[in-house]
XYZ file of C-alpha atoms in Angstrom:
337
model
C -22.167 -46.306 6.876
C -22.243 -42.577 6.044
C -20.028 -40.988 3.414
C -17.919 -39.234 6.033
C -17.538 -42.452 8.048
C -16.459 -44.267 4.885
C -14.015 -41.491 4.056
C -12.548 -41.772 7.554
C -12.275 -45.558 7.249
C -10.474 -45.262 3.900
C -8.083 -42.686 5.371
C -7.307 -44.962 8.331
C -6.256 -47.668 5.866
C -3.629 -45.230 4.517
C -2.484 -43.338 7.627
C -0.577 -40.087 7.221
C 1.248 -37.512 9.317
C -0.829 -34.333 9.463
C 0.249 -31.039 11.060
C -2.371 -28.810 12.683
C -1.162 -25.224 12.765
C -3.587 -23.992 15.453
C -2.686 -26.356 18.265
C -3.779 -23.834 20.880
C -7.472 -24.110 19.892
C -9.538 -26.572 22.013
C -11.422 -27.844 18.940
C -8.142 -28.662 17.236
C -6.767 -30.440 20.311
C -9.929 -32.539 20.682
C -9.883 -33.424 16.984
C -6.204 -34.383 17.147
C -6.839 -36.838 19.972
C -9.828 -38.329 18.166
C -7.919 -38.617 14.882
C -5.142 -40.558 16.584
C -7.632 -42.766 18.424
C -9.377 -43.804 15.187
C -6.091 -44.531 13.448
C -5.823 -41.688 10.938
C -2.086 -41.551 11.558
C 0.278 -39.224 13.372
C -0.764 -35.710 14.358
C 1.496 -32.790 15.219
C 0.002 -29.843 17.103
C 1.884 -26.593 16.486
C 1.972 -24.010 19.266
C 3.134 -23.235 22.775
C 4.052 -26.471 24.519
C 2.639 -25.552 27.947
C -0.684 -24.379 26.477
C -1.181 -27.503 24.373
C -0.064 -29.848 27.161
C -2.580 -28.224 29.491
C -5.411 -28.576 26.994
C -4.544 -32.213 26.369
C -4.515 -32.863 30.105
C -7.928 -31.242 30.463
C -9.451 -33.924 28.215
C -7.457 -36.784 29.710
C -4.838 -36.990 26.989
C -1.099 -36.478 26.641
C 1.581 -36.390 23.953
C 2.505 -39.813 22.605
C 4.313 -41.555 19.749
C 1.378 -40.617 17.507
C 0.498 -37.230 18.988
C 3.271 -34.660 18.950
C 3.722 -31.017 19.946
C 5.956 -28.736 17.877
C 6.661 -25.336 19.422
C 8.271 -22.975 16.884
C 9.855 -21.054 19.769
C 11.891 -24.075 20.893
C 11.834 -26.623 18.051
C 15.199 -27.772 16.622
C 13.545 -27.510 13.197
C 12.916 -23.758 13.424
C 16.385 -22.807 12.156
C 15.910 -24.996 9.064
C 12.434 -23.506 8.557
C 13.887 -19.974 8.669
C 16.696 -20.792 6.241
C 14.361 -22.439 3.754
C 11.813 -19.630 4.014
C 14.519 -17.068 3.304
C 15.658 -18.952 0.193
C 12.072 -19.251 -1.010
C 11.123 -15.624 -0.469
C 14.300 -13.563 -0.774
C 13.300 -12.620 -4.321
C 10.314 -10.893 -2.708
C 12.545 -8.842 -0.416
C 12.449 -11.153 2.618
C 15.551 -10.705 4.787
C 17.129 -13.347 7.056
C 15.730 -11.462 10.048
C 12.220 -11.465 8.618
C 12.549 -15.159 7.778
C 13.450 -15.924 11.393
C 10.315 -14.108 12.527
C 8.151 -15.895 9.966
C 9.568 -19.274 11.015
C 7.865 -18.779 14.378
C 4.500 -18.166 12.736
C 2.518 -21.398 13.335
C 0.996 -21.446 9.836
C 4.342 -20.940 8.121
C 6.008 -23.449 10.439
C 3.318 -26.089 9.783
C 3.439 -25.610 6.023
C 7.225 -25.807 6.078
C 7.147 -29.127 7.939
C 5.172 -30.438 4.967
C 7.493 -28.887 2.391
C 10.575 -30.304 4.125
C 9.067 -33.790 4.271
C 8.512 -33.998 8.016
C 4.755 -34.388 7.482
C 2.351 -35.330 4.689
C -0.134 -32.457 4.935
C -1.361 -29.561 7.027
C -4.716 -28.185 8.165
C -5.508 -24.708 9.536
C -8.104 -21.975 9.443
C -10.141 -22.638 12.582
C -8.899 -19.261 13.828
C -6.937 -17.772 10.914
C -8.697 -16.354 7.874
C -8.885 -18.217 4.578
C -6.586 -15.639 2.982
C -3.887 -16.193 5.636
C -4.250 -19.979 5.432
C -4.055 -20.085 1.649
C -1.209 -17.558 1.535
C 0.956 -19.735 3.782
C 0.219 -22.791 1.631
C 1.011 -20.981 -1.613
C 4.171 -19.272 -0.357
C 5.652 -22.300 1.382
C 4.294 -25.459 -0.265
C 3.547 -23.944 -3.640
C 1.690 -25.077 -6.723
C 2.293 -28.572 -8.086
C 4.552 -28.545 -11.155
C 1.882 -30.131 -13.347
C -0.986 -27.961 -12.071
C -2.313 -25.035 -14.100
C -3.521 -23.328 -10.919
C -4.536 -23.892 -7.319
C -8.302 -24.153 -6.832
C -10.728 -25.368 -4.202
C -13.869 -27.412 -3.744
C -16.439 -28.371 -1.158
C -17.361 -31.977 -0.499
C -21.144 -31.852 -0.264
C -22.707 -34.798 1.592
C -26.413 -35.089 0.855
C -28.969 -35.987 3.540
C -29.258 -39.714 4.088
C -31.727 -41.367 1.738
C -31.857 -38.389 -0.620
C -34.376 -38.854 -3.417
C -31.655 -38.411 -6.050
C -29.894 -41.561 -4.899
C -26.639 -39.637 -4.490
C -24.754 -39.525 -1.246
C -22.044 -36.968 -2.112
C -20.973 -34.433 -4.720
C -18.154 -31.982 -5.276
C -18.881 -28.273 -5.871
C -15.995 -26.323 -7.416
C -14.637 -23.718 -7.370
C -16.605 -22.465 -4.381
C -13.879 -20.849 -2.326
C -10.854 -19.509 -4.177
C -10.731 -18.672 -7.915
C -12.955 -15.659 -8.511
C -13.491 -15.540 -12.269
C -11.681 -18.320 -14.137
C -11.302 -18.152 -17.911
C -12.094 -21.156 -20.103
C -8.650 -22.723 -19.734
C -8.707 -22.286 -15.963
C -12.262 -23.601 -15.734
C -11.265 -26.749 -17.647
C -8.276 -27.197 -15.323
C -10.485 -26.787 -12.244
C -12.832 -29.435 -13.650
C -9.990 -31.909 -14.236
C -8.603 -31.302 -10.745
C -12.046 -31.769 -9.212
C -12.612 -35.027 -11.079
C -9.341 -36.325 -9.666
C -10.291 -35.168 -6.182
C -13.652 -36.926 -6.388
C -11.994 -40.200 -7.360
C -9.338 -39.874 -4.650
C -11.772 -39.084 -1.843
C -14.766 -41.217 -2.734
C -13.202 -44.036 -4.720
C -15.823 -43.915 -7.486
C -15.930 -42.522 -11.011
C -16.562 -38.790 -11.425
C -19.185 -37.406 -13.804
C -18.430 -33.743 -14.442
C -21.021 -31.091 -15.305
C -19.851 -27.681 -16.545
C -22.616 -25.484 -15.179
C -24.238 -22.465 -16.801
C -27.614 -20.763 -17.137
C -27.782 -22.454 -20.551
C -28.011 -26.107 -21.600
C -26.327 -27.087 -24.849
C -26.868 -23.780 -26.598
C -30.281 -22.849 -25.195
C -28.976 -19.317 -24.548
C -26.323 -17.136 -26.148
C -23.989 -14.959 -24.106
C -20.275 -14.513 -23.533
C -20.667 -16.213 -20.149
C -22.195 -19.255 -21.846
C -19.445 -19.335 -24.453
C -16.824 -19.395 -21.699
C -18.358 -22.520 -20.166
C -18.931 -24.220 -23.521
C -15.303 -23.582 -24.488
C -14.136 -24.955 -21.142
C -16.247 -28.086 -21.650
C -14.664 -28.586 -25.074
C -11.164 -28.184 -23.663
C -11.926 -30.662 -20.894
C -13.119 -33.267 -23.400
C -10.089 -32.728 -25.637
C -7.491 -32.785 -22.867
C -9.126 -35.419 -20.658
C -11.213 -37.765 -22.822
C -11.063 -40.330 -20.012
C -13.219 -38.109 -17.760
C -16.983 -38.385 -18.231
C -18.077 -34.783 -18.733
C -20.629 -32.573 -20.426
C -21.529 -28.931 -20.717
C -22.726 -26.405 -20.782
C -25.552 -27.653 -18.533
C -28.010 -25.967 -16.210
C -27.970 -27.388 -12.710
C -31.337 -29.133 -13.052
C -30.212 -30.791 -16.293
C -27.008 -31.933 -14.608
C -28.696 -33.190 -11.443
C -32.160 -34.506 -12.311
C -32.374 -37.524 -14.666
C -35.779 -36.510 -16.021
C -34.725 -32.962 -16.772
C -31.398 -34.169 -18.145
C -33.119 -36.558 -20.556
C -35.363 -33.746 -21.749
C -32.818 -30.943 -22.065
C -29.674 -32.889 -22.996
C -30.740 -35.949 -24.947
C -28.041 -38.561 -25.382
C -25.776 -37.181 -22.664
C -24.044 -39.736 -20.426
C -23.602 -37.104 -17.720
C -26.840 -35.091 -17.692
C -28.959 -36.135 -14.733
C -26.073 -38.158 -13.283
C -23.404 -35.566 -12.488
C -21.573 -35.755 -9.178
C -18.916 -33.081 -9.833
C -20.487 -29.656 -10.357
C -18.196 -27.013 -11.862
C -19.501 -23.480 -11.392
C -18.621 -20.709 -13.862
C -17.297 -18.332 -11.197
C -16.900 -17.880 -7.459
C -20.171 -15.945 -7.126
C -22.146 -18.928 -8.386
C -20.050 -21.544 -6.595
C -20.077 -19.898 -3.200
C -23.782 -19.056 -3.345
C -24.598 -22.528 -4.646
C -22.839 -24.437 -1.892
C -24.354 -22.258 0.827
C -27.876 -22.767 -0.574
C -27.299 -26.526 -0.716
C -26.025 -26.430 2.850
C -28.581 -24.132 4.470
C -31.699 -24.947 2.460
C -30.942 -28.410 1.121
C -29.487 -29.827 4.330
C -26.168 -30.898 2.810
C -23.093 -31.175 5.011
C -20.291 -29.103 3.488
C -16.631 -29.956 4.114
C -14.179 -27.398 2.811
C -12.835 -25.392 1.218
C -10.482 -28.210 0.242
C -7.481 -27.072 -1.807
C -6.272 -28.838 -4.954
C -3.318 -28.183 -7.223
C -0.734 -27.742 -4.449
C 2.559 -29.649 -4.449
C 1.501 -31.260 -1.156
C -1.822 -31.172 0.736
C -2.815 -28.133 2.773
C -6.407 -27.376 3.700
C -8.538 -24.635 5.169
C -11.158 -24.903 7.912
C -14.142 -22.697 8.558
C -13.729 -20.483 11.595
C -17.068 -21.881 12.751
C -15.838 -25.462 12.535
C -16.446 -28.142 15.140
C -14.074 -30.871 16.271
C -16.024 -33.234 13.986
C -15.291 -30.948 11.023
C -11.595 -30.962 11.863
C -11.470 -34.780 12.034
C -13.171 -34.957 8.635
C -10.633 -32.527 7.164
C -7.748 -34.520 8.617
C -9.166 -37.600 6.859
C -9.513 -35.662 3.586
C -5.926 -34.424 3.828
C -4.664 -37.938 4.551
C -6.456 -39.279 1.466
C -5.000 -36.473 -0.668
C -1.543 -37.388 0.625
C -2.130 -41.048 -0.227
C -3.275 -40.160 -3.748
C -0.175 -38.003 -4.248
C 2.083 -40.863 -3.166
C 0.378 -43.158 -5.676
C 1.091 -40.701 -8.501
C 4.768 -40.215 -7.619
């Protein structure tokens, strides 16, 4: 069974209610039907009722107890969404009139259903930009009280039978935080370790990546990573971690044994923490396009409740996978609270 199939199976064992903010998109509608059929939980499609009903009918489906439509133009929840949005954003100059308009925005409406407890998580971004998707999540759901920041990661699924013996890794931050300092980098690493455990059910091994391995080069950029690695060890001694490490030392056991003797992580890492967004974004795209990895993300972490972003080039398969990821995040949050 593939990693993504296993992830979907684990999510089905802990079903959740997920809101899809772009219910008008055919890929989203197809994914919603498939997610319900495989038991991932309840799905709410946000958008115009007639449009969504027509698209469901076109693929032989219809609303049901597990598949709902929520139209912000007619929903009885819209007034509550507007009131809550006004209270949240009035300090930023939002008026009641503006809040009423925003309540009809599908992304705001979907995120607010999560905030108000009507759903466990939300997914968007098949049509909207990452900035719009993340903005709605941050403004409405907000950062978790115990989180230093909100960051992101990609779940990288390696080609079947990969020579490394790995089947999946996390690359972070590859989609959101541009240039984290040492404290932020350590926080991103801790969040990513937790995400790896929640999604894959196995122990994370965290590598703090650099162009240097254990002092082989000297530069302010290296110092930043080394300091972050120290902070991670001090604040989270329960997480297996090491750094600074070059990617080959983190990934390849032979290179790791040569460059980082005695390390329990070198050559075995499955959570790769990049020093900045340049490196993380370039790295995941190289792994995807040259290495043949399947990339799911960007997946957000550090929010009060799950909200995730899709690529605008996503397929219905990608959406189903992200629904499963969001359901697992929701289950992990319930376990912690």
